[in-house]
CSV table of C-alpha atoms in Angstrom, one decimal:
chain,number,residue,atom,x,y,z
X,951,UNK,CA,116.4,87.4,119.6
X,952,UNK,CA,114.1,86.2,122.3
X,953,UNK,CA,115.1,83.0,124.0
X,954,UNK,CA,111.9,80.8,124.9
X,955,UNK,CA,111.2,77.3,126.4
X,956,UNK,CA,108.3,75.2,125.5
X,957,UNK,CA,106.5,73.4,128.4
X,958,UNK,CA,104.2,70.5,127.7
X,959,UNK,CA,103.6,67.1,129.1
X,960,UNK,CA,102.7,65.6,125.5
X,961,UNK,CA,105.5,65.1,123.2
X,962,UNK,CA,103.7,65.6,120.0
X,963,UNK,CA,102.6,69.3,121.5
X,964,UNK,CA,106.2,69.8,122.1
X,965,UNK,CA,107.1,68.9,118.5
X,966,UNK,CA,104.7,71.0,117.0
X,967,UNK,CA,105.6,73.9,119.5
X,968,UNK,CA,109.4,73.6,118.4
X,969,UNK,CA,108.6,73.4,114.8
X,970,UNK,CA,106.3,76.6,115.1
X,971,UNK,CA,109.0,78.4,117.1
X,972,UNK,CA,111.9,77.5,114.4
X,973,UNK,CA,109.8,78.9,111.7
X,974,UNK,CA,110.0,82.7,113.6
X,975,UNK,CA,113.3,84.2,113.1
X,976,UNK,CA,113.3,86.4,116.2
X,977,UNK,CA,112.5,83.1,118.5
X,978,UNK,CA,115.0,80.7,119.6
X,979,UNK,CA,114.4,77.7,121.6
X,980,UNK,CA,116.7,76.9,124.3
X,981,UNK,CA,115.1,74.2,126.3
X,982,UNK,CA,111.8,71.6,125.9
X,983,UNK,CA,110.1,70.8,129.1
X,984,UNK,CA,107.8,68.1,129.8
X,985,UNK,CA,106.8,69.4,133.4
X,986,UNK,CA,106.8,72.5,135.7
X,987,UNK,CA,110.0,71.1,137.5
X,988,UNK,CA,111.9,70.9,134.3
X,989,UNK,CA,110.4,74.7,133.5
X,990,UNK,CA,111.5,75.8,136.7
X,991,UNK,CA,115.0,74.5,136.4
X,992,UNK,CA,115.1,76.0,132.8
X,993,UNK,CA,114.0,79.5,134.2
X,994,UNK,CA,116.7,79.5,136.8
X,995,UNK,CA,119.8,78.6,134.5
X,996,UNK,CA,118.8,80.0,131.2
X,997,UNK,CA,118.1,83.5,130.3
X,998,UNK,CA,114.4,83.1,129.1
X,999,UNK,CA,112.4,85.9,127.8
X,1000,UNK,CA,109.3,83.8,126.9
X,1001,UNK,CA,107.5,80.7,128.0
X,1002,UNK,CA,104.9,78.8,125.8
X,1003,UNK,CA,103.2,77.3,128.6
X,1004,UNK,CA,100.6,74.5,128.9
X,1005,UNK,CA,98.1,74.7,131.7
X,1006,UNK,CA,96.9,71.2,132.3
X,1007,UNK,CA,100.1,69.2,133.4
X,1008,UNK,CA,100.3,66.3,135.9
X,1009,UNK,CA,101.5,67.4,139.4
X,1010,UNK,CA,101.9,71.2,139.0
X,1011,UNK,CA,100.0,72.9,136.6
X,1012,UNK,CA,101.0,75.8,134.3
X,1013,UNK,CA,99.1,78.4,136.5
X,1014,UNK,CA,100.7,77.0,139.5
X,1015,UNK,CA,104.0,76.9,138.0
X,1016,UNK,CA,103.8,80.8,136.8
X,1017,UNK,CA,102.3,81.6,140.5
X,1018,UNK,CA,105.6,80.0,141.8
X,1019,UNK,CA,108.3,82.4,139.8
X,1020,UNK,CA,109.3,85.4,141.0
X,1021,UNK,CA,109.3,88.2,138.2
X,1022,UNK,CA,108.4,85.6,135.4
X,1023,UNK,CA,109.3,86.2,131.9
X,1024,UNK,CA,106.6,86.8,129.3
X,1025,UNK,CA,104.3,83.9,129.2
X,1026,UNK,CA,101.9,82.6,126.3
X,1027,UNK,CA,99.3,80.0,127.8
X,1028,UNK,CA,98.4,77.1,125.3
X,1029,UNK,CA,95.7,74.9,126.5
X,1030,UNK,CA,92.7,72.6,125.2
X,1031,UNK,CA,90.6,74.0,127.8
X,1032,UNK,CA,88.8,77.5,127.0
X,1033,UNK,CA,87.6,77.9,130.7
X,1034,UNK,CA,91.1,78.9,131.7
X,1035,UNK,CA,91.3,81.9,129.9
X,1036,UNK,CA,90.1,83.9,132.8
X,1037,UNK,CA,93.2,82.8,134.9
X,1038,UNK,CA,95.6,83.5,132.0
X,1039,UNK,CA,94.2,87.4,132.3
X,1040,UNK,CA,94.6,87.3,136.2
X,1041,UNK,CA,98.2,86.4,135.5
X,1042,UNK,CA,98.5,89.1,132.9
X,1043,UNK,CA,100.0,86.6,130.4
X,1044,UNK,CA,100.6,88.0,126.8
X,1045,UNK,CA,98.2,85.7,125.0
X,1046,UNK,CA,96.0,82.8,125.5
X,1047,UNK,CA,95.9,79.9,122.7
X,1048,UNK,CA,93.5,77.1,122.5
X,1049,UNK,CA,94.6,73.7,120.9
X,1050,UNK,CA,94.9,72.8,118.2
X,1051,UNK,CA,96.7,76.1,117.4
X,1052,UNK,CA,97.3,77.0,113.8
X,1053,UNK,CA,100.6,78.7,112.8
X,1054,UNK,CA,98.7,81.7,112.0
X,1055,UNK,CA,97.3,82.1,115.3
X,1056,UNK,CA,100.7,81.3,117.0
X,1057,UNK,CA,102.8,83.7,114.9
X,1058,UNK,CA,100.2,86.5,116.0
X,1059,UNK,CA,100.7,85.5,119.7
X,1060,UNK,CA,104.6,85.6,119.0
X,1061,UNK,CA,104.5,89.1,117.3
X,1062,UNK,CA,102.6,90.4,120.4
X,1063,UNK,CA,105.1,89.0,122.7
X,1064,UNK,CA,107.9,90.4,120.5
X,1065,UNK,CA,106.2,93.9,120.3
X,1066,UNK,CA,106.1,93.9,124.4
X,1067,UNK,CA,109.7,92.7,124.7
X,1068,UNK,CA,111.2,95.2,122.6
X,1069,UNK,CA,109.1,97.9,124.2
X,1070,UNK,CA,110.3,96.7,127.9
X,1071,UNK,CA,113.9,96.5,126.6
X,1072,UNK,CA,114.2,99.8,124.6
X,1073,UNK,CA,116.4,102.3,126.5
X,1074,UNK,CA,114.3,105.6,127.4
X,1075,UNK,CA,115.9,108.7,126.4
X,1076,UNK,CA,117.5,110.7,129.3
X,1077,UNK,CA,115.1,113.0,130.9
X,1078,UNK,CA,115.8,116.3,132.2
X,1079,UNK,CA,113.7,117.4,135.4
X,1080,UNK,CA,111.5,119.4,133.1
X,1081,UNK,CA,111.1,116.6,130.3
X,1082,UNK,CA,107.7,115.1,130.4
X,1083,UNK,CA,107.3,112.0,128.0
X,1084,UNK,CA,104.1,111.9,126.0
X,1085,UNK,CA,103.2,108.6,126.6
X,1086,UNK,CA,103.5,105.4,128.3
X,1087,UNK,CA,102.7,101.8,127.1
X,1088,UNK,CA,101.3,99.3,129.6
X,1089,UNK,CA,100.1,95.5,129.1
X,1090,UNK,CA,96.4,95.4,129.8
X,1091,UNK,CA,93.9,92.7,129.0
X,1092,UNK,CA,96.4,91.1,126.2
X,1093,UNK,CA,96.9,94.4,124.6
X,1094,UNK,CA,99.5,97.0,124.7
X,1095,UNK,CA,97.6,100.0,125.9
X,1096,UNK,CA,99.0,103.7,125.1
X,1097,UNK,CA,98.4,106.1,128.0
X,1098,UNK,CA,98.8,109.9,127.5
X,1099,UNK,CA,101.2,111.0,130.5
X,1100,UNK,CA,99.3,114.4,130.6
X,1101,UNK,CA,96.2,112.6,131.4
X,1102,UNK,CA,97.0,110.6,134.1
X,1103,UNK,CA,95.0,112.0,137.4
X,1104,UNK,CA,96.4,109.4,140.2
X,1105,UNK,CA,97.7,105.9,140.3
X,1106,UNK,CA,96.4,103.4,142.7
X,1107,UNK,CA,98.7,100.2,143.7
X,1108,UNK,CA,96.8,97.0,144.5
X,1109,UNK,CA,99.3,94.3,145.6
X,1110,UNK,CA,100.9,93.3,142.2
X,1111,UNK,CA,98.6,95.5,140.0
X,1112,UNK,CA,98.2,99.2,139.8
X,1113,UNK,CA,94.8,101.2,138.7
X,1114,UNK,CA,95.8,104.0,136.4
X,1115,UNK,CA,93.0,106.8,136.7
X,1116,UNK,CA,92.8,108.8,133.6
X,1117,UNK,CA,91.1,112.2,133.0
X,1118,UNK,CA,87.5,112.2,131.3
X,1119,UNK,CA,87.7,108.3,131.3
X,1120,UNK,CA,85.5,106.6,134.0
X,1121,UNK,CA,87.1,103.3,133.8
X,1122,UNK,CA,90.9,103.0,134.9
X,1123,UNK,CA,93.5,100.9,133.2
X,1124,UNK,CA,94.6,98.2,135.2
X,1125,UNK,CA,97.9,96.3,134.6
X,1126,UNK,CA,100.2,94.0,136.6
X,1127,UNK,CA,103.1,96.3,137.8
X,1128,UNK,CA,104.2,97.5,141.0
X,1129,UNK,CA,103.7,101.3,142.1
X,1130,UNK,CA,107.4,101.8,142.4
X,1131,UNK,CA,108.0,100.4,138.8
X,1132,UNK,CA,105.4,103.2,137.4
X,1133,UNK,CA,106.7,105.8,139.7
X,1134,UNK,CA,110.1,105.4,138.2
X,1135,UNK,CA,108.7,106.0,134.6
X,1136,UNK,CA,106.6,109.2,135.6
X,1137,UNK,CA,108.3,112.7,135.5
X,1138,UNK,CA,109.3,113.4,139.2
X,1139,UNK,CA,108.4,117.0,138.9
X,1140,UNK,CA,104.8,116.3,137.9
X,1141,UNK,CA,104.2,113.3,140.0
X,1142,UNK,CA,104.6,112.6,143.6
X,1143,UNK,CA,104.1,109.5,145.8
X,1144,UNK,CA,101.5,110.8,148.7
X,1145,UNK,CA,100.9,107.4,150.2
X,1146,UNK,CA,102.2,103.7,150.0
X,1147,UNK,CA,99.1,103.3,147.6
X,1148,UNK,CA,99.1,106.2,145.9
X,1149,UNK,CA,100.8,108.6,143.1
X,1150,UNK,CA,99.2,111.9,142.1
X,1151,UNK,CA,99.6,114.3,139.4
X,1152,UNK,CA,100.6,117.5,141.0
X,1153,UNK,CA,98.6,119.4,138.0
X,1154,UNK,CA,95.4,117.8,138.9
X,1155,UNK,CA,95.4,118.7,142.6
X,1156,UNK,CA,92.6,120.8,143.7
X,1157,UNK,CA,92.9,121.0,147.3
X,1158,UNK,CA,94.7,119.4,150.3
X,1159,UNK,CA,92.9,119.4,153.6
X,1160,UNK,CA,92.9,117.3,156.7
X,1161,UNK,CA,95.3,114.5,155.1
X,1162,UNK,CA,93.3,114.1,152.1
X,1163,UNK,CA,94.1,115.4,148.4
X,1164,UNK,CA,91.1,116.5,146.4
X,1165,UNK,CA,91.2,115.7,142.7
X,1166,UNK,CA,87.7,116.4,141.4
X,1167,UNK,CA,85.3,114.3,143.1
X,1168,UNK,CA,87.7,112.1,144.1
X,1169,UNK,CA,89.9,112.3,147.8
X,1170,UNK,CA,93.1,110.6,147.8
X,1171,UNK,CA,94.5,109.9,151.4
X,1172,UNK,CA,98.2,111.4,152.5
X,1173,UNK,CA,100.2,109.1,154.8
X,1174,UNK,CA,102.4,110.5,157.6
X,1175,UNK,CA,105.3,108.9,155.9
X,1176,UNK,CA,105.0,110.9,152.8
X,1177,UNK,CA,103.5,114.0,154.1
X,1178,UNK,CA,106.6,116.1,154.5
X,1179,UNK,CA,107.7,115.5,151.3
X,1180,UNK,CA,104.6,116.6,149.7
X,1181,UNK,CA,104.5,119.8,151.4
X,1182,UNK,CA,107.9,120.6,150.6
X,1183,UNK,CA,107.4,119.7,147.0
X,1184,UNK,CA,104.4,122.1,146.4
X,1185,UNK,CA,105.7,124.9,148.7
X,1186,UNK,CA,109.2,124.7,149.9
X,1187,UNK,CA,109.0,127.2,152.4
X,1188,UNK,CA,105.8,125.9,154.2
X,1189,UNK,CA,108.1,123.6,156.7
X,1190,UNK,CA,110.8,126.3,157.4
């Protein structure tokens, strides 16, 4: 069951949200909120898994509210203004619904949130050092994208986002996630942190020279902080 709140400054819009939520068996509405202040209080007090959030509200907008929340739950934006879709992408929301919202479209967005919720909360099987999970799912551009772990070349961290570079693919997968979070998901005997902004696949390393790792035509920097661990990892006797 997903615990959700509905946030909209219009009473009729809240009524419609509440009615749609009650039609979906895996959703339960824990709070109706008419502004960002009520929404913030609900997020602090309740165990909220999903927010249906209007963007255009007096005082603090839905976008401003979401930017102020540390580790926010899943969010579905609902608005009458199509031009705000880009902001939804930048904030990595689950979906973007344009008013008036049909139940079919609402249900589709809710299903997407439910799939992501189940994926994030499924307990991964215990891994031995030699286990290599076949794939990962990450949320990117309103989709759950499947990435084969063996194809990952390196990962670059960019503040609240990461770029996952994949073999034989020119365009990286961009997702809202910390480098630490992806590091915890990758097998420790196959991937290593070499810089505060980079994780590399050990299998994809071609050479190491002058503080840089060559991976194909790309050179990834090695920071002094991670240099010793890298050399110990690839050649345990090299530091003795």
